[in-house]
PDB file of C-alpha atoms in Angstrom:
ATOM      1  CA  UNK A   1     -74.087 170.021 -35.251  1.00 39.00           C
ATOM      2  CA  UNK A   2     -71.642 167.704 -37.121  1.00 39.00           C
ATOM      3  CA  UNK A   3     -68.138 167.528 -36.747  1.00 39.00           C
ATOM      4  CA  UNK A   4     -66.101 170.030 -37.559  1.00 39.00           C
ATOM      5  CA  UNK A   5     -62.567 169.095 -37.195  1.00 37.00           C
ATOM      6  CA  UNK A   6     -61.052 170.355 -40.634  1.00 36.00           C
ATOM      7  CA  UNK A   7     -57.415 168.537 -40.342  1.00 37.00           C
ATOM      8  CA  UNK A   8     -59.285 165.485 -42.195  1.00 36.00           C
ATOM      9  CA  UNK A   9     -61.719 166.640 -44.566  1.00 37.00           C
ATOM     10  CA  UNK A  10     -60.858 166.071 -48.443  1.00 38.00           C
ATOM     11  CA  UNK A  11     -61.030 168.621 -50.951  1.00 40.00           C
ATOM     12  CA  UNK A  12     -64.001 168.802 -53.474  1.00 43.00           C
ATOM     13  CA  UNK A  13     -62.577 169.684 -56.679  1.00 41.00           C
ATOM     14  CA  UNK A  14     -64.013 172.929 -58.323  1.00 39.00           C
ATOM     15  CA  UNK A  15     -65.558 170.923 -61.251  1.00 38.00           C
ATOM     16  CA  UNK A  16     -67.121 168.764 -58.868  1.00 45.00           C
ATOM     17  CA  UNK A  17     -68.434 171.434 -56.612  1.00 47.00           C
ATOM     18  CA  UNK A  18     -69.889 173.464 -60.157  1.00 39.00           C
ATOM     19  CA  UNK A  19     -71.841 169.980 -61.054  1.00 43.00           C
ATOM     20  CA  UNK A  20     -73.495 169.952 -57.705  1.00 47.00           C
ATOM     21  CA  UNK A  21     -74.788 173.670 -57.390  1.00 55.00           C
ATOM     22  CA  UNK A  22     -77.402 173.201 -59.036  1.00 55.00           C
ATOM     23  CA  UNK A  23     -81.041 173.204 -57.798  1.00 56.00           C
ATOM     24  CA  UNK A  24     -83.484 172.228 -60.974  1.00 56.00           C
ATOM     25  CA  UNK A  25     -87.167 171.493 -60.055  1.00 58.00           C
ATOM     26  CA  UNK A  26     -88.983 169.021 -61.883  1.00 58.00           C
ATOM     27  CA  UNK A  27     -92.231 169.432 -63.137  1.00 55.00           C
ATOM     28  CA  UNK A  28     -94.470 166.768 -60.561  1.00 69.00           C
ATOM     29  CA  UNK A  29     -94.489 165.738 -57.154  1.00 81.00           C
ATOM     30  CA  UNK A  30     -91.495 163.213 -56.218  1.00 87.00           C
ATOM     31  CA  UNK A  31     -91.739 160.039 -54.459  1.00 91.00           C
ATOM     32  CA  UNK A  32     -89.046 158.827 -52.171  1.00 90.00           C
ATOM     33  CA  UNK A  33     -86.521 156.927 -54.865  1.00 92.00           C
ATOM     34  CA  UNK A  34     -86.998 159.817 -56.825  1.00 93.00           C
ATOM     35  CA  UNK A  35     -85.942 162.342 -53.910  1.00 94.00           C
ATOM     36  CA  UNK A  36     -82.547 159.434 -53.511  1.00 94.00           C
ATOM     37  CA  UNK A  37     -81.784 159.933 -57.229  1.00 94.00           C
ATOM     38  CA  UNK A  38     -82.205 163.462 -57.213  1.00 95.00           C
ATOM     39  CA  UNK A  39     -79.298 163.719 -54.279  1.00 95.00           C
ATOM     40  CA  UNK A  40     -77.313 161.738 -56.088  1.00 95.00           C
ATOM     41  CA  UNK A  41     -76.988 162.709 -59.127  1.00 94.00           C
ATOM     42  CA  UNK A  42     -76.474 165.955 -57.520  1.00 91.00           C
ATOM     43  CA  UNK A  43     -73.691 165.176 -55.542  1.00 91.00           C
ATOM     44  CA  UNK A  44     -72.329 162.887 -58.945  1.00 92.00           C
ATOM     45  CA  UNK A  45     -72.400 159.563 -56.764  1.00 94.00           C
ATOM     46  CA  UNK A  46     -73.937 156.147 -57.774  1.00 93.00           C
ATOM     47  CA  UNK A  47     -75.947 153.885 -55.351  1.00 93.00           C
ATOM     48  CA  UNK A  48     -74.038 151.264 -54.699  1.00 93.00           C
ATOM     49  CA  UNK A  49     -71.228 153.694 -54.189  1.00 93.00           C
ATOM     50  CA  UNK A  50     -72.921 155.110 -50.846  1.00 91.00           C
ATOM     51  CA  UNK A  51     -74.734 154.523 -47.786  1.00 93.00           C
ATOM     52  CA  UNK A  52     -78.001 155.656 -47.022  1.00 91.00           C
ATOM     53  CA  UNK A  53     -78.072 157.110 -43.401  1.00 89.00           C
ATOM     54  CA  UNK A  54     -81.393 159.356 -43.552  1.00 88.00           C
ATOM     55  CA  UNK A  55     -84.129 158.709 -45.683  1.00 88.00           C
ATOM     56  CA  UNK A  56     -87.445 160.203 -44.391  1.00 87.00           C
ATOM     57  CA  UNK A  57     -90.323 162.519 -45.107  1.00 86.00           C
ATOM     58  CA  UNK A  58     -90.748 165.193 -43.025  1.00 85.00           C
ATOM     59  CA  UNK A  59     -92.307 168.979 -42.393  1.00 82.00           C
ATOM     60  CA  UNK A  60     -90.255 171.871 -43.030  1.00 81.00           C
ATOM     61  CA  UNK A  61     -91.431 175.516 -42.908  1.00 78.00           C
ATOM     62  CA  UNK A  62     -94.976 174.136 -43.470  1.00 77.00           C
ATOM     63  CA  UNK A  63     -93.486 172.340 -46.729  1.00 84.00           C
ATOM     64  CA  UNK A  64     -93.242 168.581 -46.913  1.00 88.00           C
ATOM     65  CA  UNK A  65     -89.727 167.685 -47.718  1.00 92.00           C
ATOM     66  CA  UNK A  66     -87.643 164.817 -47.814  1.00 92.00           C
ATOM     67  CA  UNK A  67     -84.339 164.473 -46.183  1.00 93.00           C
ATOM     68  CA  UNK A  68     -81.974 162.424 -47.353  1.00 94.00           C
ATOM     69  CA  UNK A  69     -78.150 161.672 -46.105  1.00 93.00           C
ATOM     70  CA  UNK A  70     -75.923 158.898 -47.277  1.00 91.00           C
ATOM     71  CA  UNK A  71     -71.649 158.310 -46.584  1.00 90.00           C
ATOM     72  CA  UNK A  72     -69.503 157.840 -49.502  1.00 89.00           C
ATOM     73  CA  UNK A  73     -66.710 154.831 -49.549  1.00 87.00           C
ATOM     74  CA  UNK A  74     -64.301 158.086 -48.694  1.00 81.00           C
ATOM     75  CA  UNK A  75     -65.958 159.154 -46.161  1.00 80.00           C
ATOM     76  CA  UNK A  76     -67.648 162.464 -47.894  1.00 83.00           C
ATOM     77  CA  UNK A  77     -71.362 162.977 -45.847  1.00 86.00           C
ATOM     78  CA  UNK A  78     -74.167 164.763 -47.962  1.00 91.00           C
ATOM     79  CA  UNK A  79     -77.460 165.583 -46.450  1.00 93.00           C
ATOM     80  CA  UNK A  80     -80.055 167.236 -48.426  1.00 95.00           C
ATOM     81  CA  UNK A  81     -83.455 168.652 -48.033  1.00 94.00           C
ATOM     82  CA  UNK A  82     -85.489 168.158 -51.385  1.00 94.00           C
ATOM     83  CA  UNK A  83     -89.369 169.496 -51.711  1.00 93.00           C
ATOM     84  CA  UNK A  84     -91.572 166.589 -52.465  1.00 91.00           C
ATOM     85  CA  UNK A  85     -93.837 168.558 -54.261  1.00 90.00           C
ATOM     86  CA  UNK A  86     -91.660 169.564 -57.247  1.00 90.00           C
ATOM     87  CA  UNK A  87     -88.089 168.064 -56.740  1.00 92.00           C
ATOM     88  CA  UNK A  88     -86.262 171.558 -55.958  1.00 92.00           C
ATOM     89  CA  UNK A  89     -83.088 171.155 -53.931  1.00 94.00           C
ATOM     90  CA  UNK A  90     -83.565 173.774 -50.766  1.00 93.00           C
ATOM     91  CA  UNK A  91     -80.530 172.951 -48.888  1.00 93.00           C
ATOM     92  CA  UNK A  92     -77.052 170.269 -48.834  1.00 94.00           C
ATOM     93  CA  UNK A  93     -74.527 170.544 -46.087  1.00 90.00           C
ATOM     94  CA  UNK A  94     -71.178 168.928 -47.247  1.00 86.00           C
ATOM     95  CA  UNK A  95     -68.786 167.430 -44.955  1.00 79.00           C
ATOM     96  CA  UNK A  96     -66.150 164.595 -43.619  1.00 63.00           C
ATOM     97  CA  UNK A  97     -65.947 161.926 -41.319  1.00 59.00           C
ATOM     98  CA  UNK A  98     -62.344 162.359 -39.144  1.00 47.00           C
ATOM     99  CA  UNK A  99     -60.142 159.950 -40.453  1.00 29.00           C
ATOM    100  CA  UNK A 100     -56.393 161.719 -40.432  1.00 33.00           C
ATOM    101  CA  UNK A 101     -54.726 164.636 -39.135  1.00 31.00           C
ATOM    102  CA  UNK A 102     -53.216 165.665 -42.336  1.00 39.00           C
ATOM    103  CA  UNK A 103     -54.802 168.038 -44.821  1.00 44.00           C
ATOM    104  CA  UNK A 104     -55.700 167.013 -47.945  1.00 48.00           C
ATOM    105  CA  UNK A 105     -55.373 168.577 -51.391  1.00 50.00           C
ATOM    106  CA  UNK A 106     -52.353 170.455 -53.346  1.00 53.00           C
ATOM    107  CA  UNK A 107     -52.445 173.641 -55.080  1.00 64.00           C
ATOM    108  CA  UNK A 108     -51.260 176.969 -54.390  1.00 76.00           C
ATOM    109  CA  UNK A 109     -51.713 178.952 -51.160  1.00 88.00           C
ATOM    110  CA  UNK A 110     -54.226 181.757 -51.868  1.00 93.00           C
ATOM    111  CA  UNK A 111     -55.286 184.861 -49.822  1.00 93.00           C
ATOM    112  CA  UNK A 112     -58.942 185.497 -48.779  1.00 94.00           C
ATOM    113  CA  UNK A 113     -59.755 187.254 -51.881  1.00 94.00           C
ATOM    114  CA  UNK A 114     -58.331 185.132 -53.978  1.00 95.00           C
ATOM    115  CA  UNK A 115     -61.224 182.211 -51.787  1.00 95.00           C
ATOM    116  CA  UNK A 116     -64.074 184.587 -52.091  1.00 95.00           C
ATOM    117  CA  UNK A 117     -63.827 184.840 -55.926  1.00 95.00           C
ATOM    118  CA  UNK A 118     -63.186 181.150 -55.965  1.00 95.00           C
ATOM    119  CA  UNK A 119     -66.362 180.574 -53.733  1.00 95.00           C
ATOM    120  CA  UNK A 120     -68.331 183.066 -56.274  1.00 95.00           C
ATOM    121  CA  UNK A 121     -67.443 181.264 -59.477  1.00 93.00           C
ATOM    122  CA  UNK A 122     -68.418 177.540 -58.416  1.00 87.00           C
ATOM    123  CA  UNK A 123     -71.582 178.763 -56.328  1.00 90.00           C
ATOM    124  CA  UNK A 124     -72.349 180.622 -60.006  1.00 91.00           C
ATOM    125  CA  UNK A 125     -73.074 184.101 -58.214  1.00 92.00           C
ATOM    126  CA  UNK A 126     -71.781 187.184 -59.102  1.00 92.00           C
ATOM    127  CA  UNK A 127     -70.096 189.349 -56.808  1.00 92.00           C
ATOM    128  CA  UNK A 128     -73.033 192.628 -57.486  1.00 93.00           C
ATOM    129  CA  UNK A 129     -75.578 190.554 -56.510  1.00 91.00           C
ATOM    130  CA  UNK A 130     -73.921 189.093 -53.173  1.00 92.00           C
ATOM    131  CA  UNK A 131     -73.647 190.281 -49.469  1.00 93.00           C
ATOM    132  CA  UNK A 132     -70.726 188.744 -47.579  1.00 92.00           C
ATOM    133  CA  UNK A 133     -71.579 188.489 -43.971  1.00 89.00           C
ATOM    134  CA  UNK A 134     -68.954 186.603 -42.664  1.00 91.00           C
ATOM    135  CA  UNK A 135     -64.851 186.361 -43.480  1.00 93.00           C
ATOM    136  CA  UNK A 136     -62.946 185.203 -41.302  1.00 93.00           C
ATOM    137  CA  UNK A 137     -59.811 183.465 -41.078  1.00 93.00           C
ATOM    138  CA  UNK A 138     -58.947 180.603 -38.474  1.00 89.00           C
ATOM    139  CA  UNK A 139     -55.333 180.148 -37.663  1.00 83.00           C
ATOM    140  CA  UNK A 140     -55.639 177.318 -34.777  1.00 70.00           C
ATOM    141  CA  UNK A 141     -54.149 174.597 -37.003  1.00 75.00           C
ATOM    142  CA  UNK A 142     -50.900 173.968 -38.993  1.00 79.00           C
ATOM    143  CA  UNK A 143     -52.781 176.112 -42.245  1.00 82.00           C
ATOM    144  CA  UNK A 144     -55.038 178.932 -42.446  1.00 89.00           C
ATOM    145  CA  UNK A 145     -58.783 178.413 -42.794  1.00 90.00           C
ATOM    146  CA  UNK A 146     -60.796 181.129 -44.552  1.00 93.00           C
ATOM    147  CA  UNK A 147     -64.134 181.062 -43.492  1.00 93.00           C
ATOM    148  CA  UNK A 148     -66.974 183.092 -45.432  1.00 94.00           C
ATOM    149  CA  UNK A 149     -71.272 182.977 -45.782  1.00 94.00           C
ATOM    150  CA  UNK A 150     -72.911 185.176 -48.358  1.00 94.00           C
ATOM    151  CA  UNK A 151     -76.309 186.027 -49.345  1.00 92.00           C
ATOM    152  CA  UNK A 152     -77.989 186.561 -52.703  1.00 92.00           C
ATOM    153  CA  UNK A 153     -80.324 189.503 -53.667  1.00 88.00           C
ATOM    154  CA  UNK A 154     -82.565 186.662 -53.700  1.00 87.00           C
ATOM    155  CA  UNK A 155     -82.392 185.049 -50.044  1.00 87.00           C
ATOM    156  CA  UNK A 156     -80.077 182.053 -50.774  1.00 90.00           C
ATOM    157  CA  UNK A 157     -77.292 181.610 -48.300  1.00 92.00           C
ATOM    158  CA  UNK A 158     -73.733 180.299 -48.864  1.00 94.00           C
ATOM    159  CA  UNK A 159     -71.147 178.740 -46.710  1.00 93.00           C
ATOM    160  CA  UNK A 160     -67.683 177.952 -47.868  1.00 92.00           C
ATOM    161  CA  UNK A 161     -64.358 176.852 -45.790  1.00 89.00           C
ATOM    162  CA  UNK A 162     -60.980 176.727 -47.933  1.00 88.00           C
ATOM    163  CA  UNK A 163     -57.495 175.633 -46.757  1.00 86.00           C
ATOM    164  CA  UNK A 164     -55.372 178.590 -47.656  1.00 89.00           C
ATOM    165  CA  UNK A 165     -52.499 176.696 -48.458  1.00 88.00           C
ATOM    166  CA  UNK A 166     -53.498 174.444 -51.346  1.00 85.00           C
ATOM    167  CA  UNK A 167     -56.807 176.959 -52.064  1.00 87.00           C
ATOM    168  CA  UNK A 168     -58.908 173.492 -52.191  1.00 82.00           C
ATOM    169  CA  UNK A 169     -62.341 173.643 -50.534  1.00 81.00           C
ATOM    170  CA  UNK A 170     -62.756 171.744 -47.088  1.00 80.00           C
ATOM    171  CA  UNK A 171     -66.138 172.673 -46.428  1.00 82.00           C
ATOM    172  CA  UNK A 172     -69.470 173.939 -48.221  1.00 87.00           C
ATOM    173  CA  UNK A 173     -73.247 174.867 -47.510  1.00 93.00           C
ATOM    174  CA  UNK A 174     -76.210 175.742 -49.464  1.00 93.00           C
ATOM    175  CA  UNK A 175     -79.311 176.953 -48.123  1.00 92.00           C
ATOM    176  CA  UNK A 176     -82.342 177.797 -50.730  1.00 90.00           C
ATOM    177  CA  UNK A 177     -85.292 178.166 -47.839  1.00 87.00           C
ATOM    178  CA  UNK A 178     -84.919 181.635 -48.244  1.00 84.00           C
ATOM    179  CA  UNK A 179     -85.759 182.141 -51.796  1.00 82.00           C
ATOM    180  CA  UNK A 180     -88.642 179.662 -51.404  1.00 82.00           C
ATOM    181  CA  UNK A 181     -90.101 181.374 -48.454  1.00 78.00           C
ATOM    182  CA  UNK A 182     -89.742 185.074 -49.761  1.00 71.00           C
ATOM    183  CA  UNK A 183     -91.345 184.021 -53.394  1.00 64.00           C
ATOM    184  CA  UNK A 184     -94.125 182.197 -51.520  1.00 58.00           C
ATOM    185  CA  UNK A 185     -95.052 184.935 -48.460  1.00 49.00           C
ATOM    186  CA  UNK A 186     -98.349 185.556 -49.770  1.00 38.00           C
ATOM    187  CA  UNK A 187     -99.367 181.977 -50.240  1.00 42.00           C
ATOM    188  CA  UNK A 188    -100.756 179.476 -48.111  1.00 38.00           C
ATOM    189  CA  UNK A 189     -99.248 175.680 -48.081  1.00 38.00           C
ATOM    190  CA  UNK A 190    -102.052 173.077 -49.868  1.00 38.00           C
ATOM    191  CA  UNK A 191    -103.981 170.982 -47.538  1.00 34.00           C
ATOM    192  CA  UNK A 192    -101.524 167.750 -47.958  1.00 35.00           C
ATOM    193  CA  UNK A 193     -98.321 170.122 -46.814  1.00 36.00           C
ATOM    194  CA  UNK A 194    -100.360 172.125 -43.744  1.00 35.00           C
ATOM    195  CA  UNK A 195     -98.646 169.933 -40.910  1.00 38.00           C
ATOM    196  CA  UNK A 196     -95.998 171.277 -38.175  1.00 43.00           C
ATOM    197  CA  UNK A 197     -93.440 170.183 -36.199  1.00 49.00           C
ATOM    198  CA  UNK A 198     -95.723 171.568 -33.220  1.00 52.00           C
ATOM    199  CA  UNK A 199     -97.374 174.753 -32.391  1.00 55.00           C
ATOM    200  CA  UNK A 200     -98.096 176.806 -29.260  1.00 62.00           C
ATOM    201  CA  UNK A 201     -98.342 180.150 -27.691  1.00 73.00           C
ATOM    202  CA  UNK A 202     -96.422 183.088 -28.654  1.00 84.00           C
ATOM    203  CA  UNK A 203     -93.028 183.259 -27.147  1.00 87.00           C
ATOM    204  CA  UNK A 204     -91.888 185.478 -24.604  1.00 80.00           C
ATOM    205  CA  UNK A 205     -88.615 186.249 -24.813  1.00 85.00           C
ATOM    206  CA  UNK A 206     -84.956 184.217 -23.984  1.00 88.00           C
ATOM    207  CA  UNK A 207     -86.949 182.529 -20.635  1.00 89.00           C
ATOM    208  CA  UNK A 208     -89.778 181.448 -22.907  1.00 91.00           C
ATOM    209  CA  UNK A 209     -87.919 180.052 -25.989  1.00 91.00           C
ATOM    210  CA  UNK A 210     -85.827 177.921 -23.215  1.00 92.00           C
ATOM    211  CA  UNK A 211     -89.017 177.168 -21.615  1.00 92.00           C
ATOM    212  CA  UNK A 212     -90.629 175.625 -24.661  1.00 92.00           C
ATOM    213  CA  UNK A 213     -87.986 173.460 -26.389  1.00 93.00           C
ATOM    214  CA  UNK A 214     -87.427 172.094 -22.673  1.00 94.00           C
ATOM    215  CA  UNK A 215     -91.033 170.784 -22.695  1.00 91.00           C
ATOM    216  CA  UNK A 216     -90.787 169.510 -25.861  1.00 89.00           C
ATOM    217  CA  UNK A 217     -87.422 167.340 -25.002  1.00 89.00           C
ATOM    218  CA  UNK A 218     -89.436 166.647 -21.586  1.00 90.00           C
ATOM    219  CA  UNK A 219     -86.460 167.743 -19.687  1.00 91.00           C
ATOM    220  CA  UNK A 220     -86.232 170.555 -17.015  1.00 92.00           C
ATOM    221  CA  UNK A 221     -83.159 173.246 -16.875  1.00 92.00           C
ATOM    222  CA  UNK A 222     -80.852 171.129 -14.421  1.00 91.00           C
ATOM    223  CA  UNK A 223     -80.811 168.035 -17.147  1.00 91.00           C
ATOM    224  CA  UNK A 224     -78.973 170.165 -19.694  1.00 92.00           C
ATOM    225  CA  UNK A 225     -76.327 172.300 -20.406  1.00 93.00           C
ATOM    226  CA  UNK A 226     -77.007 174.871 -23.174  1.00 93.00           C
ATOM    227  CA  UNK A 227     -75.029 176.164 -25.783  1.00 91.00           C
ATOM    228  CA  UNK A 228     -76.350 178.642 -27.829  1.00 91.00           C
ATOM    229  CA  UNK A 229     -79.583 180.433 -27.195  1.00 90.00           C
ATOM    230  CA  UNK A 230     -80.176 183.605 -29.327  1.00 90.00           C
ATOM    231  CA  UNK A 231     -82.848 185.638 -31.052  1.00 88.00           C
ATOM    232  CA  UNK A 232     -82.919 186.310 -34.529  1.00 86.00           C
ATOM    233  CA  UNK A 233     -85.229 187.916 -37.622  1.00 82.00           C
ATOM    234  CA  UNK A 234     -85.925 185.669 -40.313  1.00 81.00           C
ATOM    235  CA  UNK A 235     -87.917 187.008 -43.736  1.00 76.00           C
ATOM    236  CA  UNK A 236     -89.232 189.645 -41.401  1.00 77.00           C
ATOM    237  CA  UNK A 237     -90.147 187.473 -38.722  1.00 82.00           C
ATOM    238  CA  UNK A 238     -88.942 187.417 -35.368  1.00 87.00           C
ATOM    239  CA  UNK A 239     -87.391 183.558 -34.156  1.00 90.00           C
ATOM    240  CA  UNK A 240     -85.762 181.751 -31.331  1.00 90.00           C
ATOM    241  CA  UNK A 241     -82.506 179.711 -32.064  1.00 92.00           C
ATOM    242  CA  UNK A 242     -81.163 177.261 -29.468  1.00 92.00           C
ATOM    243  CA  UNK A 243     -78.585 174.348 -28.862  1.00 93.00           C
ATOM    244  CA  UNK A 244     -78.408 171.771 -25.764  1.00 93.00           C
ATOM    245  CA  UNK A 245     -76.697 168.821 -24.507  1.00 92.00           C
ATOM    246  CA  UNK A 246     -78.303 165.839 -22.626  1.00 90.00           C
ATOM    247  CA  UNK A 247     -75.328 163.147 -21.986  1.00 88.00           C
ATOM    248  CA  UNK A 248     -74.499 162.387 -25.629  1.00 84.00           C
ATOM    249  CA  UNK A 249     -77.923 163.831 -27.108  1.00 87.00           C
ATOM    250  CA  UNK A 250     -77.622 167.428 -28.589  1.00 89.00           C
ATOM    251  CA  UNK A 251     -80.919 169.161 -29.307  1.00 91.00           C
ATOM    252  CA  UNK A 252     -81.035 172.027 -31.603  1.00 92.00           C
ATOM    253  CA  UNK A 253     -84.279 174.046 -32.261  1.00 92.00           C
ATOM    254  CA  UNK A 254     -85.424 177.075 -34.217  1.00 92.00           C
ATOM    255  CA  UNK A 255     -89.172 178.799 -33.242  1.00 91.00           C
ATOM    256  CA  UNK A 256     -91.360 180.878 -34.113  1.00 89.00           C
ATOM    257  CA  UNK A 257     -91.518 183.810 -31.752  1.00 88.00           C
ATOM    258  CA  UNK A 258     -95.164 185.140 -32.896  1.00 88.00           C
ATOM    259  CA  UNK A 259     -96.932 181.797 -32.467  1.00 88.00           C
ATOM    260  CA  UNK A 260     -94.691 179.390 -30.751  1.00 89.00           C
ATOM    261  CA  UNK A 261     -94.076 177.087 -33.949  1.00 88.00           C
ATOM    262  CA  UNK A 262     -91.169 174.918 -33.876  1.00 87.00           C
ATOM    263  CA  UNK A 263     -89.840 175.457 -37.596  1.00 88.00           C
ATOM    264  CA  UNK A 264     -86.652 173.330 -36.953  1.00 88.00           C
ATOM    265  CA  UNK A 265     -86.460 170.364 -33.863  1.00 88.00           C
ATOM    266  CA  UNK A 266     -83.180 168.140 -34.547  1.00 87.00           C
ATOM    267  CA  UNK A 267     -81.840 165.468 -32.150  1.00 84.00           C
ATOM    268  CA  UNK A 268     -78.628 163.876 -33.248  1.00 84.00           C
ATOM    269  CA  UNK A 269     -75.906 161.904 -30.604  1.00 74.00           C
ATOM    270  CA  UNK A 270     -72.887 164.691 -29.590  1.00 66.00           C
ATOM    271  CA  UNK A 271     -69.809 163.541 -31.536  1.00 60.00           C
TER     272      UNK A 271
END
């Protein structure tokens, strides 16, 4: 849901981007400054370097979490999800405020291989136990954008956006939910991590997903215009994904098809 307009966005050097995937749990439950700390030094910032945008405790996937976002002084956005109960890092979503319409970064122009071992190497995967899922490259500006996600044998996804004419990274993702969820399947969440973002009845298809993120917003069908509605499998279990716009509001949503759970509500102003 952020901005996506690439001309701007500033390269994050490879030793950099190696520092910051990397997803250590401690060994005890964190408390908010902790969760702040832990974000930073992942992303190799300093306090007073950055400003705090999101700093909250909230329910994830039945986990307890805390989200935290902060803006560099060069415009560079983090936002991470960090599990209070042992520190571990389950997602960060890098990106750039618009602030030119030049890219930035020098290097050589590389081809899409050449990207996907780069994207391998940093993310510290190897390419046997990977599943790309996505290359593409985008050729509606003045440079060619190679866009690729992978998967580990082990659930974690990857996102990655280079420019292919200086071979510097202009975008990256990291989601770890997967991993967590598959090596915990069997378990049930402690009593201090049972809440939800809101439960209900099973969902009944397209019509029903629409029908029960509309109630949530407390909007009807003629006070929004949708952009992505689809169905999905997640870990084996079936979910509804959807997007909408209310004047400058966007709404995106993820639920559970079998019992009506929202796993994901997010309300953020349309840039």
């Amino acid at each position: 849901m952020k901005n996506k307009a690439l001309l701007s966005r500033t390269a994050l050097t490879a030793g950099a981007l190696a520092a910051a995937i990397s997803f250590s749990a401690s060994a005890a439950p964190v408390t908010e400054e902790t969760a702040k700390n832990i974000a930073l030094e992942n992303a190799g910032q300093k306090a007073e370097d950055v400003t705090f945008l999101k700093l909250k405790s909230d329910i994830e996937n039945n986990r307890r979490v805390f989200e935290v976002k902060f803006l560099t002084t060069d415009q560079v956005e983090y936002d991470y999800e960090i599990l209070e109960s042992d520190g571990t890092i389950l997602s960060i979503d890098y990106d750039i405020s618009v602030i030119s319409s030049q890219s930035q970064g020098a290097g050589a122009a590389i081809s899409m291989e050449q990207a996907k071992t780069m994207a391998l190497e940093q993310a510290k995967e190897k390419t046997e136990n990977v599943t790309f899922v996505k290359e593409e490259t985008d050729y509606d500006y003045s440079f060619p954008i190679y866009e690729m996600e992978f998967h580990t044998s082990d659930s974690k996804k990857y996102k990655y956006e280079f420019n292919g004419n200086t071979g510097a990274v202009i975008s990256w993702e990291y989601d770890g939910w997967g991993c967590l969820l598959a090596g915990e399947n069997t378990q049930s969440p402690d009593n201090t991590n049972s809440g939800t973002l809101g439960k209900g009845d099973a969902i009944s298809g397209m019509e029903g997903a629409k029908s029960a993120a509309l109630k949530k917003a407390g909007l009807k069908d003629s006070d929004v215009i949708w952009k992505k509605l689809e169905r999905d499998r997640e870990n084996g279990r079936l979910v509804y994904k959807g997007e909408f716009v209310r004047g400058s509001l966007e709404y995106e949503f993820e639920i559970d098809g079998a019992t009506g759970e929202f796993l994901e509500w997010d309300v953020e102003i349309d840039d």
